[in-house]
Coordinates of N, CA and C in Angstrom, one line a residue:
M17 N -167.8 138.1 -28.0 CA -166.6 138.0 -27.1 C -166.7 139.2 -26.2
D18 N -166.5 139.0 -24.9 CA -166.5 140.1 -23.9 C -165.1 140.6 -23.7
R19 N -164.7 141.5 -24.5 CA -163.3 142.0 -24.4 C -162.9 142.7 -23.1
S20 N -163.9 143.5 -22.5 CA -163.6 144.2 -21.3 C -163.4 143.2 -20.1
E21 N -164.2 142.2 -20.0 CA -164.1 141.2 -19.0 C -162.8 140.4 -19.1
L22 N -162.5 140.0 -20.4 CA -161.2 139.3 -20.6 C -160.0 140.2 -20.2
A23 N -160.1 141.4 -20.6 CA -158.9 142.3 -20.3 C -158.8 142.5 -18.8
D24 N -159.9 142.6 -18.1 CA -159.8 142.8 -16.6 C -159.2 141.5 -16.0
F25 N -159.7 140.3 -16.4 CA -159.2 139.1 -15.8 C -157.7 138.9 -16.1
L26 N -157.3 139.1 -17.4 CA -155.9 138.9 -17.7 C -155.0 139.8 -16.8
R27 N -155.4 141.1 -16.7 CA -154.6 142.0 -15.9 C -154.5 141.6 -14.5
R28 N -155.7 141.3 -13.9 CA -155.7 140.9 -12.5 C -154.9 139.6 -12.2
R29 N -155.0 138.6 -13.1 CA -154.3 137.4 -13.0 C -152.8 137.6 -13.1
R30 N -152.4 138.5 -14.0 CA -151.0 138.8 -14.2 C -150.4 139.4 -13.0
E31 N -151.1 140.3 -12.4 CA -150.7 141.0 -11.2 C -150.5 140.1 -10.0
Q32 N -151.1 139.0 -10.0 CA -151.1 138.0 -8.9 C -149.8 137.1 -8.9
L33 N -149.2 137.1 -10.1 CA -148.0 136.2 -10.2 C -146.7 136.9 -9.9
T34 N -145.7 136.1 -9.5 CA -144.4 136.6 -9.3 C -143.4 135.9 -10.3
T35 N -142.3 136.5 -10.5 CA -141.3 135.8 -11.4 C -140.8 134.5 -10.8
E36 N -140.8 134.4 -9.5 CA -140.3 133.1 -8.9 C -141.3 132.0 -9.2
A37 N -142.6 132.4 -9.2 CA -143.7 131.4 -9.4 C -143.7 130.8 -10.8
V38 N -143.2 131.6 -11.8 CA -143.2 131.1 -13.1 C -141.8 130.7 -13.7
G39 N -140.8 130.8 -12.8 CA -139.4 130.4 -13.2 C -138.6 131.4 -13.9
L40 N -139.0 132.7 -13.8 CA -138.2 133.7 -14.4 C -137.3 134.4 -13.4
P41 N -136.2 134.9 -13.9 CA -135.3 135.7 -13.0 C -136.0 137.0 -12.5
P42 N -135.7 137.4 -11.3 CA -136.4 138.6 -10.7 C -136.1 139.9 -11.5
G43 N -135.0 140.0 -12.1 CA -134.7 141.2 -12.9 C -134.6 142.5 -12.0
T44 N -134.8 143.6 -12.6 CA -134.7 144.9 -11.9 C -135.9 145.1 -11.0
R45 N -135.8 146.2 -10.2 CA -136.9 146.5 -9.3 C -138.1 146.9 -10.0
R46 N -139.3 146.5 -9.5 CA -140.5 146.6 -10.2 C -141.4 147.7 -9.6
R47 N -142.0 148.5 -10.4 CA -142.8 149.6 -9.9 C -144.2 149.1 -9.6
T48 N -144.6 148.1 -10.2 CA -146.0 147.5 -10.0 C -145.9 146.0 -9.6
P49 N -146.9 145.5 -9.0 CA -146.9 144.1 -8.6 C -147.0 143.2 -9.8
G50 N -146.6 141.9 -9.6 CA -146.9 140.9 -10.6 C -145.9 140.9 -11.8
L51 N -146.2 140.2 -12.8 CA -145.4 140.1 -14.0 C -145.7 141.3 -14.9
R52 N -144.7 141.6 -15.8 CA -144.9 142.6 -16.8 C -145.6 141.9 -18.0
R53 N -146.2 142.7 -18.8 CA -146.9 142.2 -20.0 C -145.9 141.4 -20.9
D54 N -144.7 141.9 -21.1 CA -143.8 141.2 -22.0 C -143.4 139.9 -21.4
E55 N -143.4 139.7 -20.1 CA -143.1 138.4 -19.5 C -144.2 137.4 -19.7
V56 N -145.4 137.8 -19.6 CA -146.5 136.9 -19.9 C -146.5 136.5 -21.4
A57 N -146.2 137.5 -22.3 CA -146.2 137.2 -23.7 C -145.1 136.2 -24.0
Q58 N -143.9 136.4 -23.3 CA -142.8 135.5 -23.5 C -143.2 134.1 -23.1
L59 N -143.8 133.9 -21.9 CA -144.2 132.6 -21.4 C -145.3 132.0 -22.3
A60 N -146.1 132.8 -22.9 CA -147.2 132.2 -23.8 C -146.7 132.0 -25.3
G61 N -145.6 132.6 -25.6 CA -145.1 132.4 -27.0 C -145.8 133.3 -28.0
I62 N -146.3 134.5 -27.5 CA -147.0 135.4 -28.4 C -146.3 136.7 -28.3
S63 N -146.6 137.7 -29.2 CA -146.0 139.0 -29.2 C -146.5 139.8 -28.1
T64 N -145.6 140.7 -27.6 CA -146.0 141.6 -26.5 C -147.1 142.6 -27.0
D65 N -147.1 143.0 -28.2 CA -148.1 143.9 -28.8 C -149.4 143.2 -28.8
Y66 N -149.5 141.9 -29.2 CA -150.7 141.2 -29.2 C -151.3 141.0 -27.8
Y67 N -150.5 140.7 -26.8 CA -151.0 140.5 -25.5 C -151.4 141.9 -24.9
T68 N -150.7 142.9 -25.2 CA -151.1 144.3 -24.7 C -152.5 144.7 -25.2
R69 N -152.7 144.4 -26.5 CA -154.0 144.7 -27.1 C -155.2 143.9 -26.4
L70 N -154.9 142.7 -26.0 CA -155.9 141.9 -25.3 C -156.2 142.5 -23.9
E71 N -155.1 143.0 -23.2 CA -155.4 143.6 -21.9 C -156.0 145.0 -22.1
Q72 N -155.9 145.6 -23.2 CA -156.5 146.9 -23.4 C -157.9 146.8 -24.1
A73 N -158.4 145.5 -24.2 CA -159.8 145.3 -24.7 C -159.9 145.7 -26.1
R74 N -158.9 145.6 -26.9 CA -159.0 146.0 -28.3 C -158.4 145.0 -29.2
G75 N -158.1 143.8 -28.8 CA -157.5 142.8 -29.6 C -158.6 141.9 -30.3
P76 N -158.1 141.1 -31.3 CA -159.1 140.2 -31.9 C -159.4 139.0 -31.0
R77 N -160.4 138.2 -31.4 CA -160.7 137.0 -30.6 C -159.5 136.0 -30.7
P78 N -158.9 135.6 -29.5 CA -157.8 134.7 -29.6 C -158.3 133.3 -30.0
S79 N -157.4 132.6 -30.7 CA -157.7 131.2 -31.0 C -157.6 130.3 -29.8
T80 N -158.1 129.1 -29.9 CA -158.0 128.2 -28.7 C -156.6 127.8 -28.4
Q81 N -155.7 127.8 -29.5 CA -154.3 127.6 -29.2 C -153.7 128.7 -28.4
V82 N -154.0 129.9 -28.7 CA -153.5 131.1 -27.9 C -154.0 131.0 -26.5
L83 N -155.3 130.7 -26.4 CA -155.9 130.7 -25.0 C -155.2 129.6 -24.2
A84 N -154.9 128.4 -24.8 CA -154.3 127.4 -24.0 C -152.9 127.8 -23.6
A85 N -152.2 128.5 -24.4 CA -150.8 129.0 -24.0 C -151.0 130.1 -23.0
L86 N -152.0 130.9 -23.1 CA -152.1 132.0 -22.1 C -152.5 131.4 -20.7
T87 N -153.4 130.4 -20.7 CA -153.8 129.9 -19.4 C -152.7 129.2 -18.7
R88 N -151.8 128.6 -19.5 CA -150.6 128.0 -18.9 C -149.6 129.1 -18.4
A89 N -149.4 130.1 -19.2 CA -148.5 131.2 -18.8 C -149.0 131.9 -17.5
L90 N -150.3 132.0 -17.4 CA -150.9 132.7 -16.2 C -151.2 131.8 -15.0
R91 N -150.8 130.5 -15.2 CA -151.0 129.5 -14.1 C -152.4 129.4 -13.7
C92 N -153.3 129.3 -14.6 CA -154.8 129.3 -14.3 C -155.2 127.9 -13.8
T93 N -156.2 127.9 -13.0 CA -156.8 126.7 -12.6 C -157.7 126.2 -13.7
A94 N -158.3 125.0 -13.6 CA -159.2 124.6 -14.7 C -160.4 125.5 -14.7
D95 N -161.0 125.9 -13.6 CA -162.1 126.8 -13.6 C -161.8 128.2 -14.3
E96 N -160.6 128.7 -14.0 CA -160.2 130.0 -14.6 C -160.0 129.8 -16.1
R97 N -159.4 128.7 -16.5 CA -159.3 128.4 -17.9 C -160.6 128.4 -18.6
D98 N -161.6 127.7 -18.0 CA -162.9 127.6 -18.7 C -163.5 129.0 -18.8
H99 N -163.3 129.8 -17.7 CA -163.8 131.2 -17.7 C -163.3 132.0 -18.9
I100 N -162.0 131.9 -19.2 CA -161.4 132.6 -20.3 C -161.9 132.1 -21.6
Y101 N -162.1 130.8 -21.8 CA -162.6 130.3 -23.0 C -164.1 130.8 -23.3
L102 N -164.9 130.8 -22.2 CA -166.2 131.3 -22.4 C -166.3 132.8 -22.7
L103 N -165.4 133.6 -22.1 CA -165.4 135.0 -22.4 C -165.1 135.2 -23.9
C104 N -164.3 134.3 -24.4 CA -163.9 134.4 -25.8 C -164.8 133.7 -26.8
E105 N -165.9 133.2 -26.2 CA -167.0 132.5 -27.0 C -166.4 131.2 -27.6
H106 N -165.5 130.5 -26.9 CA -165.1 129.2 -27.3 C -165.6 128.2 -26.3
A107 N -165.8 127.0 -26.7 CA -166.2 125.9 -25.8 C -165.0 125.5 -25.0
P108 N -165.1 125.4 -23.7 CA -164.0 125.0 -22.9 C -163.5 123.6 -23.3
P109 N -162.2 123.3 -23.1 CA -161.7 122.0 -23.5 C -162.4 120.9 -22.7
G110 N -162.3 119.7 -23.2 CA -162.9 118.6 -22.4 C -163.9 117.9 -23.3
G111 N -165.0 117.5 -22.8 CA -166.0 116.7 -23.6 C -165.4 115.4 -23.9
N112 N -165.4 115.1 -25.2 CA -165.0 113.8 -25.7 C -163.5 113.7 -25.9
R113 N -162.8 114.8 -25.6 CA -161.3 114.9 -25.9 C -160.6 115.0 -24.6
T114 N -159.3 114.6 -24.7 CA -158.4 114.7 -23.5 C -158.2 116.1 -23.1
D115 N -158.3 116.4 -21.8 CA -158.0 117.7 -21.3 C -156.5 118.0 -21.3
K116 N -156.1 119.0 -22.0 CA -154.6 119.3 -22.1 C -154.2 120.4 -21.2
H117 N -155.1 120.7 -20.2 CA -154.7 121.8 -19.3 C -153.7 121.3 -18.3
V118 N -152.6 122.2 -18.1 CA -151.6 121.9 -17.1 C -151.8 122.8 -15.9
G119 N -152.2 122.2 -14.8 CA -152.6 123.0 -13.6 C -151.4 123.8 -13.1
P120 N -151.8 124.8 -12.2 CA -150.7 125.7 -11.7 C -149.7 125.0 -10.8
G121 N -150.2 124.0 -10.1 CA -149.3 123.2 -9.2 C -148.2 122.6 -10.0
L122 N -148.5 121.9 -11.1 CA -147.5 121.2 -11.9 C -146.6 122.2 -12.6
M123 N -147.2 123.4 -13.0 CA -146.4 124.4 -13.7 C -145.4 125.0 -12.7
H124 N -145.8 125.1 -11.4 CA -144.9 125.6 -10.4 C -143.7 124.6 -10.2
V125 N -144.0 123.3 -10.1 CA -143.0 122.3 -10.0 C -142.0 122.4 -11.2
L126 N -142.5 122.5 -12.4 CA -141.7 122.6 -13.6 C -140.8 123.8 -13.5
A127 N -141.3 124.9 -13.1 CA -140.4 126.1 -13.0 C -139.3 125.9 -12.0
K128 N -139.5 125.1 -10.9 CA -138.5 124.9 -9.9 C -137.4 124.0 -10.3
L129 N -137.7 123.2 -11.3 CA -136.7 122.2 -11.8 C -135.8 122.9 -12.8
D130 N -134.9 123.8 -12.3 CA -134.1 124.6 -13.2 C -132.7 124.0 -13.5
D131 N -132.4 122.8 -12.9 CA -131.1 122.1 -13.2 C -131.2 120.8 -13.9
I132 N -132.5 120.4 -14.3 CA -132.6 119.2 -15.1 C -133.7 119.5 -16.1
P133 N -133.7 118.8 -17.3 CA -134.7 119.0 -18.3 C -136.0 118.3 -17.8
A134 N -137.1 119.0 -18.0 CA -138.4 118.4 -17.7 C -139.5 118.9 -18.7
V135 N -140.5 118.1 -19.0 CA -141.5 118.4 -20.0 C -142.8 117.7 -19.6
V136 N -143.9 118.3 -20.0 CA -145.2 117.7 -19.8 C -145.8 117.4 -21.2
I137 N -146.1 116.2 -21.4 CA -146.7 115.7 -22.7 C -148.0 115.0 -22.5
T138 N -148.8 114.9 -23.6 CA -150.0 114.1 -23.5 C -149.7 112.6 -23.8
D139 N -150.7 111.8 -23.7 CA -150.5 110.4 -24.0 C -150.3 110.1 -25.5
L140 N -150.5 111.2 -26.3 CA -150.1 111.1 -27.8 C -148.7 111.6 -28.1
G141 N -148.1 112.1 -27.0 CA -146.7 112.6 -27.2 C -146.7 114.1 -27.6
E142 N -147.8 114.8 -27.4 CA -147.8 116.3 -27.7 C -147.2 117.0 -26.6
C143 N -146.2 117.9 -26.9 CA -145.5 118.7 -25.9 C -146.4 119.9 -25.5
L144 N -146.8 119.9 -24.3 CA -147.6 121.0 -23.8 C -146.8 122.1 -23.2
V145 N -145.8 121.8 -22.4 CA -144.9 122.8 -21.8 C -143.6 122.2 -21.4
Q146 N -142.5 122.9 -21.6 CA -141.2 122.4 -21.2 C -140.4 123.5 -20.5
N147 N -139.5 123.1 -19.6 CA -138.7 124.1 -18.9 C -137.5 124.5 -19.7
R148 N -136.7 125.4 -19.2 CA -135.6 126.0 -19.9 C -134.6 124.9 -20.3
M149 N -134.2 124.0 -19.3 CA -133.2 123.0 -19.6 C -133.7 122.0 -20.7
H150 N -135.0 121.7 -20.7 CA -135.5 120.8 -21.7 C -135.4 121.5 -23.1
T151 N -135.7 122.8 -23.1 CA -135.6 123.5 -24.4 C -134.2 123.6 -24.9
L152 N -133.2 123.7 -24.0 CA -131.8 123.8 -24.4 C -131.4 122.4 -25.0
L153 N -131.9 121.4 -24.5 CA -131.5 120.0 -24.9 C -132.2 119.6 -26.2
F154 N -133.5 119.9 -26.3 CA -134.3 119.3 -27.4 C -134.8 120.4 -28.4
G155 N -134.6 121.7 -28.1 CA -135.1 122.7 -28.9 C -136.5 123.1 -28.4
D156 N -137.1 124.1 -29.0 CA -138.4 124.6 -28.6 C -139.5 123.7 -29.3
Q157 N -140.0 122.7 -28.5 CA -141.0 121.8 -28.9 C -142.4 122.3 -28.7
A158 N -142.6 123.0 -27.5 CA -143.9 123.5 -27.2 C -144.3 124.6 -28.2
G159 N -143.4 125.3 -28.8 CA -143.7 126.4 -29.7 C -143.9 125.9 -31.1
Q160 N -143.8 124.6 -31.4 CA -144.1 124.1 -32.7 C -145.6 124.1 -33.0
Q161 N -145.9 124.1 -34.3 CA -147.3 124.1 -34.7 C -147.7 122.8 -35.3
G162 N -149.0 122.5 -35.3 CA -149.5 121.4 -35.9 C -149.0 120.1 -35.4
W163 N -148.8 119.1 -36.3 CA -148.3 117.8 -35.9 C -146.8 117.9 -35.4
N164 N -146.1 118.9 -35.7 CA -144.7 119.0 -35.2 C -144.6 119.2 -33.7
R165 N -145.7 119.4 -33.0 CA -145.7 119.5 -31.6 C -145.7 118.0 -31.0
F166 N -145.9 117.0 -31.8 CA -145.9 115.6 -31.4 C -144.6 114.9 -31.6
Y167 N -144.0 114.4 -30.5 CA -142.7 113.7 -30.6 C -142.7 112.6 -31.7
A168 N -143.7 111.8 -31.7 CA -143.8 110.6 -32.6 C -143.8 111.1 -34.1
W169 N -144.5 112.2 -34.3 CA -144.6 112.7 -35.7 C -143.2 113.1 -36.2
R170 N -142.5 113.9 -35.4 CA -141.1 114.3 -35.8 C -140.2 113.0 -35.9
W171 N -140.4 112.1 -35.0 CA -139.5 110.9 -35.1 C -139.7 110.1 -36.3
F172 N -141.0 109.9 -36.7 CA -141.3 109.0 -37.9 C -141.3 109.7 -39.2
T173 N -141.4 111.1 -39.2 CA -141.5 111.7 -40.5 C -140.3 112.7 -40.8
E174 N -139.5 113.0 -39.8 CA -138.3 113.9 -40.0 C -137.1 113.1 -39.6
P175 N -136.3 112.6 -40.5 CA -135.1 111.9 -40.1 C -134.1 112.6 -39.2
E176 N -134.0 113.9 -39.3 CA -133.1 114.7 -38.5 C -133.5 114.7 -37.0
A177 N -134.8 114.4 -36.7 CA -135.2 114.3 -35.4 C -134.5 113.2 -34.6
R178 N -134.0 112.2 -35.3 CA -133.4 111.1 -34.6 C -131.9 111.3 -34.3
A179 N -131.4 112.5 -34.8 CA -129.9 112.7 -34.6 C -129.4 112.7 -33.2
I180 N -130.3 113.1 -32.3 CA -129.9 113.2 -30.9 C -129.8 111.9 -30.2
A181 N -130.3 110.8 -30.8 CA -130.3 109.5 -30.2 C -129.2 108.6 -30.8
P182 N -128.5 107.8 -30.0 CA -127.5 106.9 -30.5 C -128.1 106.0 -31.5
L183 N -127.4 105.7 -32.6 CA -128.0 104.8 -33.6 C -128.4 103.5 -33.1
R184 N -127.8 102.9 -32.1 CA -128.1 101.6 -31.6 C -129.5 101.6 -30.9
D185 N -130.0 102.8 -30.5 CA -131.2 102.9 -29.8 C -132.5 103.2 -30.7
T186 N -132.2 103.6 -31.9 CA -133.3 104.1 -32.7 C -134.4 103.1 -33.0
D187 N -134.1 101.9 -33.3 CA -135.1 100.9 -33.6 C -136.0 100.6 -32.4
G188 N -135.3 100.5 -31.2 CA -136.1 100.2 -30.0 C -137.0 101.4 -29.6
L189 N -136.5 102.6 -29.8 CA -137.4 103.7 -29.5 C -138.6 103.8 -30.4
A190 N -138.4 103.6 -31.7 CA -139.5 103.6 -32.6 C -140.5 102.5 -32.3
R191 N -140.0 101.3 -31.9 CA -141.0 100.2 -31.6 C -141.7 100.6 -30.3
R192 N -141.1 101.1 -29.3 CA -141.8 101.5 -28.1 C -142.8 102.6 -28.3
Q193 N -142.5 103.5 -29.1 CA -143.5 104.6 -29.4 C -144.7 104.0 -30.1
A194 N -144.5 103.1 -31.0 CA -145.7 102.6 -31.7 C -146.5 101.7 -30.8
A195 N -145.9 101.0 -29.9 CA -146.6 100.1 -28.9 C -147.4 101.0 -27.9
D196 N -146.8 102.1 -27.5 CA -147.5 103.0 -26.6 C -148.7 103.7 -27.2
L197 N -148.5 104.1 -28.5 CA -149.7 104.7 -29.2 C -150.8 103.7 -29.4
R198 N -150.4 102.4 -29.6 CA -151.5 101.3 -29.7 C -152.3 101.3 -28.4
A199 N -151.6 101.4 -27.2 CA -152.3 101.4 -26.0 C -153.2 102.6 -25.8
T200 N -152.7 103.8 -26.3 CA -153.5 105.0 -26.2 C -154.8 104.9 -27.1
A201 N -154.6 104.3 -28.3 CA -155.7 104.1 -29.2 C -156.8 103.2 -28.6
A202 N -156.4 102.2 -27.8 CA -157.3 101.3 -27.2 C -158.1 102.0 -26.1
R203 N -157.4 102.9 -25.4 CA -158.1 103.6 -24.3 C -159.1 104.6 -24.8
R204 N -158.8 105.2 -25.9 CA -159.6 106.3 -26.5 C -160.0 106.0 -27.9
P205 N -160.8 104.9 -28.1 CA -161.1 104.4 -29.5 C -161.9 105.4 -30.3
K206 N -162.7 106.2 -29.7 CA -163.6 107.1 -30.4 C -163.1 108.6 -30.4
D207 N -161.9 108.8 -29.8 CA -161.4 110.2 -29.7 C -160.9 110.6 -31.1
P208 N -161.5 111.7 -31.7 CA -161.1 112.2 -33.0 C -159.6 112.6 -33.1
D209 N -159.1 113.1 -32.0 CA -157.6 113.5 -32.0 C -156.8 112.2 -32.2
V210 N -157.1 111.2 -31.5 CA -156.3 109.9 -31.7 C -156.5 109.3 -33.1
I211 N -157.7 109.3 -33.6 CA -158.0 108.7 -34.9 C -157.2 109.5 -36.0
E212 N -157.3 110.8 -35.9 CA -156.6 111.6 -36.9 C -155.1 111.5 -36.8
F213 N -154.6 111.5 -35.6 CA -153.1 111.4 -35.5 C -152.6 110.1 -36.0
I214 N -153.2 109.0 -35.5 CA -152.7 107.7 -36.0 C -152.8 107.5 -37.5
G215 N -153.9 108.0 -38.0 CA -154.2 107.9 -39.5 C -153.1 108.7 -40.2
A216 N -152.7 109.9 -39.7 CA -151.7 110.7 -40.4 C -150.3 110.0 -40.3
L217 N -150.0 109.4 -39.2 CA -148.7 108.7 -39.1 C -148.7 107.5 -40.0
R218 N -149.7 106.7 -40.1 CA -149.8 105.6 -41.0 C -149.6 106.0 -42.4
A219 N -150.2 107.1 -42.8 CA -150.2 107.5 -44.2 C -148.9 108.1 -44.6
N220 N -148.1 108.6 -43.6 CA -146.9 109.4 -43.9 C -145.6 108.6 -43.5
S221 N -145.7 107.5 -42.8 CA -144.5 106.8 -42.4 C -144.6 105.3 -42.7
P222 N -144.0 104.8 -43.7 CA -144.0 103.3 -43.9 C -143.5 102.5 -42.7
E223 N -142.5 103.1 -42.0 CA -142.0 102.4 -40.8 C -143.0 102.3 -39.7
F224 N -143.7 103.4 -39.5 CA -144.8 103.4 -38.5 C -145.9 102.4 -38.9
E225 N -146.3 102.4 -40.2 CA -147.3 101.5 -40.6 C -146.9 100.1 -40.4
R226 N -145.6 99.7 -40.6 CA -145.2 98.4 -40.4 C -145.2 98.0 -38.9
L227 N -144.8 98.9 -38.1 CA -144.8 98.7 -36.6 C -146.2 98.6 -36.1
W228 N -147.1 99.4 -36.6 CA -148.5 99.4 -36.2 C -149.1 98.1 -36.5
N229 N -148.8 97.6 -37.7 CA -149.5 96.3 -38.1 C -148.9 95.1 -37.3
E230 N -147.8 95.3 -36.6 CA -147.3 94.2 -35.8 C -148.1 94.1 -34.4
H231 N -148.9 95.1 -34.1 CA -149.8 95.2 -33.0 C -149.2 94.9 -31.7
E232 N -148.0 95.4 -31.4 CA -147.4 95.3 -30.1 C -148.0 96.4 -29.2
V233 N -148.3 96.1 -28.0 CA -148.9 97.0 -27.0 C -148.1 97.1 -25.8
A234 N -147.7 98.3 -25.4 CA -146.9 98.5 -24.1 C -147.0 99.9 -23.7
V235 N -147.6 100.2 -22.6 CA -147.6 101.6 -22.1 C -146.2 101.9 -21.5
R236 N -145.7 103.1 -21.9 CA -144.4 103.6 -21.5 C -144.5 104.2 -20.1
H237 N -144.4 103.4 -19.1 CA -144.4 104.0 -17.7 C -143.0 104.6 -17.4
S238 N -142.0 104.1 -18.0 CA -140.6 104.7 -17.8 C -139.8 104.3 -18.9
D239 N -138.6 105.0 -19.1 CA -137.7 104.7 -20.2 C -136.4 105.2 -19.8
T240 N -135.4 104.5 -20.4 CA -134.0 105.0 -20.3 C -133.5 105.3 -21.7
K241 N -133.0 106.6 -21.8 CA -132.5 107.0 -23.1 C -131.1 107.5 -23.1
G242 N -130.4 107.3 -24.2 CA -129.1 107.9 -24.3 C -129.2 109.1 -25.3
F243 N -128.2 110.0 -25.2 CA -128.3 111.2 -26.0 C -126.9 111.4 -26.6
R244 N -126.8 111.9 -27.9 CA -125.6 112.3 -28.5 C -125.4 113.8 -28.3

């Protein structure tokens, strides 16, 4: 791992950003350009001390999960993201798996939507990033770990996850999620992420197993939801 190159890149990228670009309030007058270290750490969901050590070239090698969060927080392009992964001796995302990178343009749009809830998810329902209004309505989903980052996992394995939906809508929502995941599995039949996720859902939710075996297929292009 090239700690000095990583530290230099992180610092320079941080100094190029403004609070407006990432959806943060301007706060007090700043003595240096760009974001503060604690603001980057907040956006990435890591501790300020951990991020500071990375910028000082004395931190441990970040995991791919941390790198994904950092590249979103720093509004990196796909090339910049790959550069950070290689500096940390990780293979850049892609290959046979879906690219989960959220580009700076979309991140900028998300930050500007400060009066409505908005979220970016994968076709498996994994929450990649959410704005403040979405977090207030649904809770911190992007900060969840493991399968809990996936909406369908919480819906089918945690009964309390359905409390926000009117009871009359729950059956339809469950059916539409299963049908959409069927379409995803057909598009990506050899993707290990899809195979593992569907297998875990079938093993842990009798309801999902029943719906899966009905073999309904429907891509969710749009939806209308009610909330309690």
